Short mmCIF file of C-alpha atoms in Angstrom, two decimals:
data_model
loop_
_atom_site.label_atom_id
_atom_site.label_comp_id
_atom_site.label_asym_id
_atom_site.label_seq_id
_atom_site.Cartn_x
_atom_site.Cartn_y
_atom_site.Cartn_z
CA UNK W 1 82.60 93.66 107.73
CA UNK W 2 81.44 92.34 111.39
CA UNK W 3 83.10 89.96 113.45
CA UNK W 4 80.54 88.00 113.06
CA UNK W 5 80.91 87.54 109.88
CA UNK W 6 84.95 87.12 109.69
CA UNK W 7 84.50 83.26 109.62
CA UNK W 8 81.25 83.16 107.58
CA UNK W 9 81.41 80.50 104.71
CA UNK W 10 82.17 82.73 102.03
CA UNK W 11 83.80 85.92 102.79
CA UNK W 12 82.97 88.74 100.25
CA UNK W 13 86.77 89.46 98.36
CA UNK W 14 84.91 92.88 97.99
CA UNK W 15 85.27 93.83 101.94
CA UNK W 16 87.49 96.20 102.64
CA UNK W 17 88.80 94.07 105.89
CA UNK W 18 88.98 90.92 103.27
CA UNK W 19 91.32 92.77 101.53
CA UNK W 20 93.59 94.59 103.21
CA UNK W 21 94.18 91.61 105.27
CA UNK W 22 94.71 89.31 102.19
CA UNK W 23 97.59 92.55 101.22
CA UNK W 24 99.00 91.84 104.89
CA UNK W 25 99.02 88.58 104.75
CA UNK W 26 100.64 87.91 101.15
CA UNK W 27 103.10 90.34 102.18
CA UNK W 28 104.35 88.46 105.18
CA UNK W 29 103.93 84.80 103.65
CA UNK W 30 105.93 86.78 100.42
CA UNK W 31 109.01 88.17 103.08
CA UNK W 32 109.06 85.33 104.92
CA UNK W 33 110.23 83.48 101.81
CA UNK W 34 112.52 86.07 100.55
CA UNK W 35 114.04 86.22 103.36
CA UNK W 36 115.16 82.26 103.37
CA UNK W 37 117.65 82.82 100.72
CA UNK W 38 116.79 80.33 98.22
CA UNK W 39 116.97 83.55 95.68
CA UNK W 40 119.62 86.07 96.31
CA UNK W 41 119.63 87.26 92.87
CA UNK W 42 116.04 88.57 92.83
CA UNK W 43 116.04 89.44 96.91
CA UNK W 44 116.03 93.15 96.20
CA UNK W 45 113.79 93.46 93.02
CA UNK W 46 111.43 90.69 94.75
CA UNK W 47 111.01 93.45 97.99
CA UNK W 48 110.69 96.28 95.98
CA UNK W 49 107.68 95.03 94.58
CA UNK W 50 106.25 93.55 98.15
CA UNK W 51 107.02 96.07 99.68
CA UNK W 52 105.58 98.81 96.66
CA UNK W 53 102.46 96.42 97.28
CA UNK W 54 102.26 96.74 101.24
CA UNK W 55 102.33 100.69 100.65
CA UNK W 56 99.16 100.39 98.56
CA UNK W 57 97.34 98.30 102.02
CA UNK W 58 99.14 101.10 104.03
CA UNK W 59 97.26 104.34 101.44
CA UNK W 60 94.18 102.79 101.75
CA UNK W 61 94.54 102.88 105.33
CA UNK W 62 95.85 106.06 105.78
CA UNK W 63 92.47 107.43 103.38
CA UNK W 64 89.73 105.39 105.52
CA UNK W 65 88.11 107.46 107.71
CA UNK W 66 89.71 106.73 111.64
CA UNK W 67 88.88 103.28 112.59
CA UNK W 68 86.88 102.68 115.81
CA UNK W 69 87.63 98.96 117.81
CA UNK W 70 85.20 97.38 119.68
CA UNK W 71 86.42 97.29 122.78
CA UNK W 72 87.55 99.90 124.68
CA UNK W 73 91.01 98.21 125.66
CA UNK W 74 93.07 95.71 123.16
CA UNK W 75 92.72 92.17 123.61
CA UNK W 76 95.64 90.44 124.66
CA UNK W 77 96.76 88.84 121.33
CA UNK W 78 99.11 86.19 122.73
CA UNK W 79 102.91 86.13 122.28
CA UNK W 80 105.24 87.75 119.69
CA UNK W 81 106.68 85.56 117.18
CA UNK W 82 110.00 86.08 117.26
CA UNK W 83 111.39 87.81 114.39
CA UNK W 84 115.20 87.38 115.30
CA UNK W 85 116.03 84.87 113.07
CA UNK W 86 114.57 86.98 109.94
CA UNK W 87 116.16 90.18 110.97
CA UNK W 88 119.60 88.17 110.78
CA UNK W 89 118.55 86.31 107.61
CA UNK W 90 118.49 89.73 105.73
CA UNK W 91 121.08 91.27 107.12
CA UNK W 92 122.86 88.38 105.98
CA UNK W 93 121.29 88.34 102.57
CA UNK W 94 121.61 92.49 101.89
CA UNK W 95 125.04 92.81 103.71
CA UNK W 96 126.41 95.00 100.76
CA UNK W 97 123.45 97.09 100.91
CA UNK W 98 121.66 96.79 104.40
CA UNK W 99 122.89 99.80 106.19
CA UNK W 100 121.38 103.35 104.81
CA UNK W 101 120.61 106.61 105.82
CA UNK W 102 117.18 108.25 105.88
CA UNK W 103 115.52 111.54 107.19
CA UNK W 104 112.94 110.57 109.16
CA UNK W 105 110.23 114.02 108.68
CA UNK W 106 111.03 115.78 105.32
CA UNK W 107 109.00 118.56 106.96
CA UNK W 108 111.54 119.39 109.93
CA UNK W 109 113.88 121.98 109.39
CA UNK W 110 117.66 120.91 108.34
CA UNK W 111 117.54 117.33 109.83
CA UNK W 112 120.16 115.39 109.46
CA UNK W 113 119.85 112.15 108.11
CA UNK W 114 120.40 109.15 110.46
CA UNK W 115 121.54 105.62 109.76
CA UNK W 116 119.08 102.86 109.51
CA UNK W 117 119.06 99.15 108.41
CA UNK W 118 116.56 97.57 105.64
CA UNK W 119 116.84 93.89 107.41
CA UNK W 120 115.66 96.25 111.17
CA UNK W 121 113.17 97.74 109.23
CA UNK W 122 111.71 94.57 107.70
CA UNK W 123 111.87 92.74 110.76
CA UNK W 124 109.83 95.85 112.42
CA UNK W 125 107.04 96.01 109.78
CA UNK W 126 106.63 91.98 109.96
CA UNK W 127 105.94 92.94 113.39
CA UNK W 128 103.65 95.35 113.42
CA UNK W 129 101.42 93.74 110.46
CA UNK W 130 101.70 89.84 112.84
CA UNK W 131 100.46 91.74 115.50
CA UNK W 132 97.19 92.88 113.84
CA UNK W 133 96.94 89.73 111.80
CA UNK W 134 96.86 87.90 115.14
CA UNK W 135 93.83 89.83 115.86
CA UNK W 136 92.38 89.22 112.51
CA UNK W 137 92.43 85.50 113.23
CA UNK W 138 90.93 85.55 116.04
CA UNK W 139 87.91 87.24 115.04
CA UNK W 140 88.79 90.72 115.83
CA UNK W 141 88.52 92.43 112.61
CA UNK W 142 87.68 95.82 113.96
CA UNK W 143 91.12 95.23 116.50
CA UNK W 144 92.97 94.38 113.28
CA UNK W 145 91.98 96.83 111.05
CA UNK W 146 92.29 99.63 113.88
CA UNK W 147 95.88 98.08 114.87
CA UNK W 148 97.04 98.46 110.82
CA UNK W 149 95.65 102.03 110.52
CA UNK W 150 97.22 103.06 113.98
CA UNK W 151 100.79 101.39 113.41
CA UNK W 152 101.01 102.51 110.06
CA UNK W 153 100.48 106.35 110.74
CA UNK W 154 102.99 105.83 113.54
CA UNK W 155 105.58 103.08 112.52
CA UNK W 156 105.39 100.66 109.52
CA UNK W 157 103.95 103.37 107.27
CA UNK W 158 107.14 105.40 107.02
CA UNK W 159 109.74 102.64 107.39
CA UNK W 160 108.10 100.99 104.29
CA UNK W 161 108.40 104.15 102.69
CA UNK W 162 112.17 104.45 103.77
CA UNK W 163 113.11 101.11 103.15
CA UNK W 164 111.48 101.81 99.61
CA UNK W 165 113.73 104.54 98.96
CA UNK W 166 116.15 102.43 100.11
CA UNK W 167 116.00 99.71 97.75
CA UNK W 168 114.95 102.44 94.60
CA UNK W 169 118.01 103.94 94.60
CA UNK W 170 119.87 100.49 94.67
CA UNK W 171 118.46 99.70 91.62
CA UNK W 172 118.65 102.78 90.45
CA UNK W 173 122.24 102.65 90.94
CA UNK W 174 122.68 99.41 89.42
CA UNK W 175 120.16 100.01 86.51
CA UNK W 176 121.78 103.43 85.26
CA UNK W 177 125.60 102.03 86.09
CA UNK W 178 125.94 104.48 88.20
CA UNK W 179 128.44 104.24 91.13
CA UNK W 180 127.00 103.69 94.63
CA UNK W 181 129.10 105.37 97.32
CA UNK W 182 129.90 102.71 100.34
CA UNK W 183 128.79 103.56 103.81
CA UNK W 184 131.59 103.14 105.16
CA UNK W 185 131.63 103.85 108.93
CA UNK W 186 127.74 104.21 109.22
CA UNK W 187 126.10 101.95 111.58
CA UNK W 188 123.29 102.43 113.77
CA UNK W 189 124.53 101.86 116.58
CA UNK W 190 125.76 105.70 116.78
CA UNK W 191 124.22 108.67 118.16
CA UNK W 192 123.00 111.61 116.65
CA UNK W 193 125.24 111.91 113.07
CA UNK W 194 126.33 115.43 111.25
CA UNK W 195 126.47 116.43 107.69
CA UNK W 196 129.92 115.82 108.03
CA UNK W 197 129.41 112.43 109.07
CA UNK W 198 127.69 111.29 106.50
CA UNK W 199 130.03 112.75 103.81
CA UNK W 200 131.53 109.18 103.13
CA UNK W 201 135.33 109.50 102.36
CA UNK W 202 135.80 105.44 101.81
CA UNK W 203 135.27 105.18 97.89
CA UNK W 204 133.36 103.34 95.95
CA UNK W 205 131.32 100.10 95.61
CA UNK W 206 131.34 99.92 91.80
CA UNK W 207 128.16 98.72 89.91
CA UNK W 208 129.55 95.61 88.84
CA UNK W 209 130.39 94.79 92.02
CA UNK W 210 126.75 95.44 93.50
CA UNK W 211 125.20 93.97 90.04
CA UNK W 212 127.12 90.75 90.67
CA UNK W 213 125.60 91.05 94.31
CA UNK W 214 122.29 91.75 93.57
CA UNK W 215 122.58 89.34 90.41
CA UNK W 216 121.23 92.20 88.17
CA UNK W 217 122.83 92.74 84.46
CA UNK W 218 124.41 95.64 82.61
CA UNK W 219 122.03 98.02 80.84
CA UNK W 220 122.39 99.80 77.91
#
């Protein structure tokens, strides 16, 4: 698909640019809500699956042959929207559950795992995909399409993948009644952090208690 053809009458749903941008953009509009509140009981099975549906954009991406832009340098796209207020929204919203630890490259020998945060990450990938979607709109599908590829080989690609794990193994945890330790201690605000570190010595956050939170019931 052209830019020429971006704002043609009818757009074919069969493009690849059509849809990977329709992906993006469902997945924003999708977050966006979630992240208002209005459903706290559903917030972390509702970003599973948004997120699960993102990584699907992201694999196609990540197949395509390397995409080429049109110009040589990127167009200015205008300001950032500011994603403040949604970082703090979900941090509000997954406060039991928002701080987590992830190894960044499987691949590297004995890394330690580091603490992250599912509302940063969000807030990051909303970021990333605006940024190309602002390029989409204005007629730079090429831009966009290049932008998505490049950002998600080097940032929203494997933060969606963490954050993923991330909220798995919360349900997991509630789904199986299984126990979930509490990081207790673990922000990222901290430097590098040890195996030691991160063997938590608080206790536990029962299931109920994270079932109640999350506003999933007990399983058989």
């Amino acid at each position: 698909m052209s830019d020429a053809t971006l704002h043609a009458t009818s757009q074919n749903p069969d493009d690849f640019a059509v849809q990977i941008a329709d992906q993006v953009e469902s997945f924003l509009v999708a977050v966006t809500e979630v992240s208002k509140g209005d459903e706290p009981d559903s917030a972390v099975p509702f970003l599973l699956l948004e997120v699960s549906q993102l990584l699907l954009a992201g694999g196609r991406l990540g197949a395509h042959e390397d995409i080429v832009p049109d110009e040589r340098y990127e167009p200015d796209p205008g300001p950032e929207p500011d994603v403040d207020q949604l970082r703090e929204n979900f941090a509000r919203l997954l406060e039991p559950i928002d701080v987590y630890s992830e190894v960044f490259d499987p691949y590297a020998p004995r890394k330690a795992p580091v603490p992250a945060r599912v509302s940063d990450d969000l807030a990051d990938i909303v970021t990333d995909l605006r940024h190309g979607m602002a390029h989409y709109r204005a007629g730079r599908t090429s831009e966009a399409l290049w932008w998505w590829q490049f950002s998600y080989f080097s940032n929203w690609g494997p933060t969606a993948s963490a954050v993923l794990r991330a909220l798995q193994s919360v349900l997991i945890h509630v789904r199986l009644n299984q126990p979930l330790e509490e990081l207790d201690g673990l922000d990222t605000d901290q430097d590098t952090m040890g195996d030691e570190t991160l063997e938590f010595e608080a206790g536990q956050v029962m299931q109920e208690e994270i079932g109640e939170v999350l506003g999933l019931g007990r399983t058989r």
